Coordinates of C-alpha atoms in Angstrom, one line a residue:
K22 CA 0.0 0.0 0.0
L23 CA 1.4 3.4 -1.0
V24 CA 1.8 6.0 1.7
Y25 CA 1.7 9.6 0.5
D26 CA 3.7 12.5 1.9
R27 CA 1.4 14.0 4.4
V28 CA 3.7 17.0 5.0
L29 CA 3.7 17.9 1.3
F30 CA 0.0 17.3 0.9
T31 CA -0.8 19.5 3.9
T32 CA 1.6 22.2 2.6
V33 CA -0.1 22.2 -0.8
M34 CA -3.5 22.5 0.7
L35 CA -2.4 25.4 2.9
L36 CA -1.0 27.3 0.0
V37 CA -4.2 26.6 -2.1
G38 CA -6.4 27.8 0.7
L39 CA -4.3 30.9 1.4
G40 CA -4.4 31.6 -2.4
L41 CA -8.1 31.6 -2.5
V42 CA -8.3 34.0 0.4
M43 CA -5.7 36.3 -1.0
V44 CA -7.3 36.3 -4.5
Y45 CA -10.7 37.2 -2.9
S46 CA -9.2 40.0 -0.8
A47 CA -6.9 41.5 -3.5
S48 CA -9.6 41.5 -6.1
A49 CA -12.4 43.0 -3.9
A50 CA -11.9 46.5 -5.0
L51 CA -11.9 45.6 -8.7
V52 CA -15.2 43.6 -8.2
R53 CA -16.9 46.4 -6.3
G54 CA -15.8 48.9 -8.9
R55 CA -17.5 46.8 -11.7
G56 CA -20.7 46.5 -9.5
A57 CA -20.6 42.6 -9.8
A58 CA -23.0 40.7 -7.6
M59 CA -20.3 38.1 -6.8
N60 CA -16.6 37.9 -7.1
P61 CA -15.8 36.3 -10.5
F62 CA -12.0 36.1 -9.6
L63 CA -12.8 33.9 -6.6
V64 CA -15.3 31.8 -8.5
K65 CA -12.9 31.0 -11.3
Q66 CA -10.0 30.4 -9.0
A67 CA -12.2 28.1 -6.8
A68 CA -13.3 26.1 -9.8
A69 CA -9.6 25.8 -10.9
A70 CA -8.7 24.7 -7.4
A71 CA -11.4 22.0 -7.5
L72 CA -10.3 20.8 -10.9
G73 CA -6.6 20.9 -9.8
F74 CA -7.4 18.8 -6.7
L75 CA -9.1 16.2 -8.9
V76 CA -6.2 16.0 -11.3
M77 CA -3.8 15.9 -8.4
A78 CA -5.7 13.1 -6.7
A79 CA -5.8 11.2 -10.0
V80 CA -2.1 11.7 -10.7
M81 CA -1.3 10.6 -7.2
H82 CA -2.7 7.2 -8.0
V83 CA -1.0 6.7 -11.4
D84 CA 2.5 5.3 -11.3
Y85 CA 5.0 8.1 -12.3
R86 CA 6.9 5.4 -14.2
K87 CA 4.3 5.6 -16.9
L88 CA 5.9 9.0 -17.9
R89 CA 9.1 7.0 -18.7
D90 CA 7.4 5.6 -21.8
R91 CA 8.9 7.1 -25.0
R92 CA 5.4 7.4 -26.6
V93 CA 4.1 9.4 -23.6
V94 CA 7.1 11.7 -23.4
Y95 CA 7.1 12.5 -27.2
A96 CA 3.3 12.9 -27.2
L97 CA 3.6 15.5 -24.4
V98 CA 6.2 17.5 -26.1
A99 CA 4.5 17.3 -29.6
G100 CA 1.1 18.3 -28.1
V101 CA 2.5 21.3 -26.3
L102 CA 4.5 22.4 -29.4
V103 CA 1.3 22.3 -31.4
L104 CA -0.6 24.3 -28.8
L105 CA 2.2 26.9 -28.6
V106 CA 2.2 27.4 -32.3
A107 CA -1.6 27.6 -32.4
V108 CA -1.9 30.1 -29.7
L109 CA 0.3 32.6 -31.7
F110 CA -2.9 32.9 -34.0
S111 CA -5.3 33.5 -31.1
P112 CA -6.8 37.0 -30.3
Q113 CA -4.5 39.4 -28.7
L114 CA -4.9 40.4 -25.0
N115 CA -2.8 43.2 -23.6
A116 CA -0.6 43.0 -26.7
T117 CA 0.2 39.3 -26.2
R118 CA -1.0 36.0 -27.6
R119 CA -0.9 33.7 -24.6
W120 CA -4.3 32.3 -24.2
F121 CA -7.0 30.2 -25.8
F122 CA -10.5 31.4 -24.9
I123 CA -13.1 28.7 -24.9
A124 CA -16.6 29.3 -23.5
G125 CA -15.4 32.1 -21.3
I126 CA -12.5 29.9 -20.0
S127 CA -8.9 30.8 -20.8
V128 CA -6.2 28.2 -21.2
Q129 CA -2.4 29.2 -21.2
P130 CA -0.3 26.6 -23.2
S131 CA 2.9 28.0 -21.9
E132 CA 2.0 26.6 -18.5
L133 CA 1.5 23.2 -20.0
S134 CA 5.1 23.4 -21.3
K135 CA 6.3 22.7 -17.8
L136 CA 4.5 19.4 -17.8
A137 CA 6.3 18.4 -21.0
L138 CA 9.9 19.7 -20.5
V139 CA 10.7 18.1 -17.1
P140 CA 9.5 14.5 -18.1
F141 CA 11.4 14.8 -21.4
L142 CA 14.6 15.7 -19.7
A143 CA 14.3 13.2 -17.0
F144 CA 13.6 10.5 -19.7
F145 CA 16.8 11.3 -21.6
I146 CA 18.9 11.7 -18.5
D147 CA 17.7 8.4 -17.2
R148 CA 18.5 6.6 -20.5
R149 CA 21.9 8.1 -20.9
R150 CA 22.9 9.2 -17.4
D151 CA 26.5 8.1 -18.0
A152 CA 26.7 10.3 -21.1
V153 CA 25.1 13.6 -19.9
N154 CA 28.1 15.5 -21.2
N155 CA 27.8 14.0 -24.7
R156 CA 25.8 15.0 -27.6
E157 CA 23.3 12.2 -27.2
V158 CA 21.8 14.1 -24.2
L159 CA 22.9 17.7 -24.7
W160 CA 21.4 18.1 -28.3
P161 CA 17.9 16.7 -27.6
A162 CA 17.8 18.7 -24.4
A163 CA 18.9 21.9 -26.1
I164 CA 16.6 21.5 -29.1
V165 CA 13.5 20.8 -27.1
T166 CA 14.1 23.4 -24.5
G167 CA 15.0 25.9 -27.2
L168 CA 11.8 25.2 -29.2
L169 CA 9.6 25.5 -26.2
A170 CA 11.3 28.6 -24.9
G171 CA 11.5 30.2 -28.4
L172 CA 7.8 29.7 -29.1
I173 CA 6.9 31.2 -25.7
L174 CA 9.2 34.2 -26.4
L175 CA 7.0 34.9 -29.5
Q176 CA 3.9 35.3 -27.4
P177 CA 5.9 37.3 -25.8
D178 CA 6.5 35.8 -22.4
L179 CA 10.2 36.2 -21.4
G180 CA 9.7 35.2 -17.8
T181 CA 8.3 31.7 -18.5
A182 CA 10.9 31.2 -21.2
V183 CA 13.8 32.0 -18.8
L184 CA 12.2 29.7 -16.2
L185 CA 12.3 26.8 -18.6
V186 CA 15.9 27.4 -19.6
L187 CA 16.9 27.7 -15.9
T188 CA 15.1 24.4 -15.0
A189 CA 16.7 22.6 -17.9
G190 CA 20.1 23.8 -16.9
L191 CA 19.7 22.8 -13.3
M192 CA 18.4 19.3 -14.1
L193 CA 21.4 18.7 -16.4
F194 CA 23.8 20.1 -13.7
L195 CA 22.3 17.9 -11.1
A196 CA 22.8 14.9 -13.5
G197 CA 26.5 15.7 -13.6
L198 CA 26.9 18.3 -16.4
S199 CA 30.5 19.5 -16.6
W200 CA 31.3 23.0 -15.4
R201 CA 32.8 23.8 -18.8
F202 CA 29.3 23.4 -20.3
V203 CA 27.7 25.3 -17.5
L204 CA 30.1 28.3 -18.1
A205 CA 29.7 28.0 -21.9
G206 CA 25.9 28.0 -21.6
A207 CA 26.0 31.1 -19.3
A208 CA 28.3 32.9 -21.7
I209 CA 25.8 32.3 -24.5
A210 CA 22.6 32.9 -22.5
L211 CA 23.5 36.1 -20.7
P212 CA 24.3 38.1 -23.9
V213 CA 21.2 36.8 -25.5
L214 CA 19.0 37.7 -22.5
Y215 CA 20.6 41.1 -22.5
L216 CA 19.7 41.6 -26.1
L217 CA 16.2 40.4 -25.6
V218 CA 15.7 43.0 -22.9
I219 CA 17.4 45.9 -24.5
S220 CA 15.9 45.4 -28.0
V221 CA 12.3 45.7 -26.7
P222 CA 11.3 49.2 -25.5
Y223 CA 9.0 48.1 -22.6
R224 CA 11.5 45.5 -21.3
R225 CA 14.3 48.1 -21.5
A226 CA 12.1 50.7 -19.6
R227 CA 11.4 48.0 -16.9
L228 CA 15.2 47.4 -16.5
F229 CA 16.0 51.1 -16.1
A230 CA 13.1 51.5 -13.8
F231 CA 14.4 48.5 -11.7
L232 CA 17.7 50.3 -11.4
E233 CA 16.2 53.6 -10.3
P234 CA 12.4 53.3 -9.8
E235 CA 12.1 56.6 -7.9
R236 CA 13.2 58.5 -11.1
D237 CA 9.9 57.8 -12.7
P238 CA 7.4 56.9 -9.9
L239 CA 4.3 57.6 -12.0
G240 CA 5.6 55.8 -15.1
A241 CA 8.0 52.9 -15.6
G242 CA 8.7 52.8 -11.9
F243 CA 5.1 52.8 -10.8
Q244 CA 4.5 49.1 -10.2
A245 CA 7.8 48.6 -8.2
M246 CA 7.2 51.7 -6.1
Q247 CA 3.6 50.8 -5.3
S248 CA 4.6 47.2 -4.5
L249 CA 7.3 48.4 -2.1
I250 CA 4.7 50.7 -0.4
A251 CA 2.5 47.7 0.1
V252 CA 5.3 45.5 1.5
G253 CA 6.5 48.3 3.8
S254 CA 3.0 49.2 5.0
G255 CA 2.4 45.8 6.4
G256 CA 5.1 46.1 9.1
L257 CA 5.5 43.1 11.4
L258 CA 1.9 41.9 11.8
G259 CA 0.2 43.5 8.8
L260 CA -2.9 45.6 8.4
G261 CA -5.2 42.5 8.7
P262 CA -6.9 40.4 6.2
G263 CA -8.9 42.5 3.7
N264 CA -7.5 45.8 5.0
S265 CA -5.0 46.4 2.2
L266 CA -5.0 50.0 0.8
Q267 CA -2.7 49.4 -2.1
K268 CA -5.3 47.1 -3.8
L269 CA -7.6 50.2 -4.0
Y270 CA -6.4 50.9 -7.6
F271 CA -2.8 51.9 -6.5
L272 CA -1.0 48.6 -7.2
P273 CA -1.7 47.1 -10.7
H274 CA -2.7 43.5 -10.9
P275 CA -2.9 42.9 -7.1
E276 CA -4.6 39.6 -7.5
S277 CA -2.0 38.0 -9.8
D278 CA 1.5 39.4 -10.4
F279 CA 1.7 41.3 -7.1
V280 CA -0.3 39.1 -4.8
F281 CA 2.7 38.7 -2.6
A282 CA 2.8 42.4 -2.0
I283 CA -0.8 42.2 -0.8
V284 CA 0.1 39.2 1.5
A285 CA 3.0 41.3 3.1
E286 CA 0.6 44.3 3.5
E287 CA -2.3 42.4 5.1
L288 CA -0.4 39.6 6.9
G289 CA 2.9 41.5 7.6
M290 CA 6.4 40.3 7.6
I291 CA 5.4 37.2 9.6
G292 CA 2.8 36.2 7.0
A293 CA 5.2 36.9 4.1
L294 CA 7.9 34.8 5.8
A295 CA 5.4 32.0 6.4
V296 CA 4.6 31.9 2.7
V297 CA 8.3 31.7 1.9
A298 CA 8.6 28.9 4.5
L299 CA 5.9 26.9 2.9
F300 CA 7.7 27.1 -0.4
G301 CA 10.8 26.0 1.5
V302 CA 8.8 22.9 2.7
V303 CA 7.8 22.1 -1.0
L304 CA 11.4 22.2 -2.0
W305 CA 12.5 20.1 0.9
R306 CA 9.9 17.4 0.4
G307 CA 10.4 17.5 -3.4
L308 CA 14.1 17.0 -3.1
R309 CA 13.5 14.3 -0.5
A310 CA 11.1 12.5 -2.7
G311 CA 13.7 12.5 -5.6
W312 CA 16.5 11.4 -3.2
R313 CA 14.4 8.4 -2.0
S314 CA 13.2 7.5 -5.5
P315 CA 13.9 3.9 -6.4
D316 CA 15.1 4.9 -9.9
P317 CA 17.0 7.8 -11.6
F318 CA 14.0 8.8 -13.7
G319 CA 11.9 9.5 -10.6
R320 CA 14.8 11.3 -9.0
Y321 CA 15.2 13.8 -11.8
L322 CA 11.5 14.1 -12.3
A323 CA 11.1 15.1 -8.7
W324 CA 14.1 17.4 -8.6
G325 CA 13.1 19.1 -11.8
F326 CA 9.5 19.7 -10.8
S327 CA 10.2 20.9 -7.3
S328 CA 13.0 23.2 -8.3
M329 CA 10.8 24.7 -11.1
L330 CA 8.0 25.5 -8.7
V331 CA 10.3 27.1 -6.1
M332 CA 12.4 29.1 -8.7
Q333 CA 9.1 30.5 -10.1
A334 CA 8.1 31.5 -6.5
L335 CA 11.4 33.1 -6.0
I336 CA 11.2 35.2 -9.2
N337 CA 7.7 36.4 -8.4
I338 CA 8.7 37.3 -4.8
S339 CA 11.9 39.0 -5.9
V340 CA 9.8 41.2 -8.3
A341 CA 7.4 42.1 -5.5
I342 CA 10.2 43.3 -3.3
A343 CA 12.2 45.0 -6.2
L344 CA 15.0 42.6 -6.3
L345 CA 14.3 41.8 -10.0
P346 CA 12.8 44.0 -12.8
T347 CA 9.0 43.8 -13.1
K348 CA 7.9 40.6 -14.9
G349 CA 4.4 39.1 -15.2
I350 CA 5.1 35.6 -13.8
P351 CA 2.6 34.2 -11.4
L352 CA 3.2 33.1 -7.8
P353 CA 2.4 29.3 -7.7
F354 CA -0.8 28.5 -5.7
L355 CA -1.4 32.2 -4.8
S356 CA -1.7 34.2 -8.0
Y357 CA -5.0 34.4 -9.9
G358 CA -4.9 32.1 -13.0
G359 CA -6.6 28.8 -13.6
S360 CA -4.0 27.3 -15.9
S361 CA -1.2 28.0 -13.5
L362 CA -3.1 26.5 -10.5
V363 CA -4.1 23.3 -12.3
V364 CA -0.6 22.7 -13.7
T365 CA 1.0 23.5 -10.3
M366 CA -1.3 21.0 -8.5
T367 CA -0.6 18.4 -11.2
I368 CA 3.0 18.8 -10.6
C369 CA 2.4 18.2 -6.9
G370 CA 0.4 15.1 -7.7
V371 CA 3.6 13.7 -9.5
L372 CA 5.7 14.6 -6.4
L373 CA 3.2 13.0 -4.1
N374 CA 3.2 9.8 -6.3

């Protein structure tokens, strides 16, 4: 009889519950301004949480070794690539093409790329773990990661593309990738990243605003300044649940990109550190699951998924406290977004399995 990780399961449920509360609180002013009878943000997020729980429960009872099948791995990658190409022809929203809209429900294919990349890399590392520094592993890893990240860049979505590249690099490094390849990859990636930022006006403005946000507090530096005001206003214990002032049309996207700032404002430094600690538990139990896995495939699958979740959380939190330039990447479990929540809970189902 299988015994699931109760610590990880409890942590996931706590994060999902806190996410529902914070989405409701952060979106309250927006809902009131629209005169809606009920909070559509909460309704959609709760529906996504329910679906995510069902998927997580199902994945918990399916042996993760089924992902080691060549047909499953290639089907996942091929399916996601098709969706990433198709979404480029979808209607624009905020000057981006990231979502399919079906019967009032939005689906974000870039989130699904996480479910394809990690099993693919774990599959190749498992098959050729003694040749991780050879072309038999490096070329397939580079090609698939590059295709996924490149299509996501066309949407455009730089944050998710960078997250995929970082995850791939970390998985290969944990598998024994030589330092010379790590340094060579960094030497190539950093100039490319710099060009991707400098060549696009709004990204360049965000970079300069990150360096000196107070120089343009009502323009490019507005989001960073308002987020810092929210974080600082919370103090040690916070203003109390529902009492945020920055969500009253000061802080843009308080229910999604900057939900951590609202957490810090309403729950204070203690609440913010508690959220960080919960993600620390996710990382700990994910690494532990990988270390105790009976085969290398399960090890790299668990390490890849858990590190991806925590890296995404660190990027979002770093943006909220102005340690990184503003980037629209969601905070796992807490940010509003059905695709992100369902995919995140699916990942946790694999870790629990």
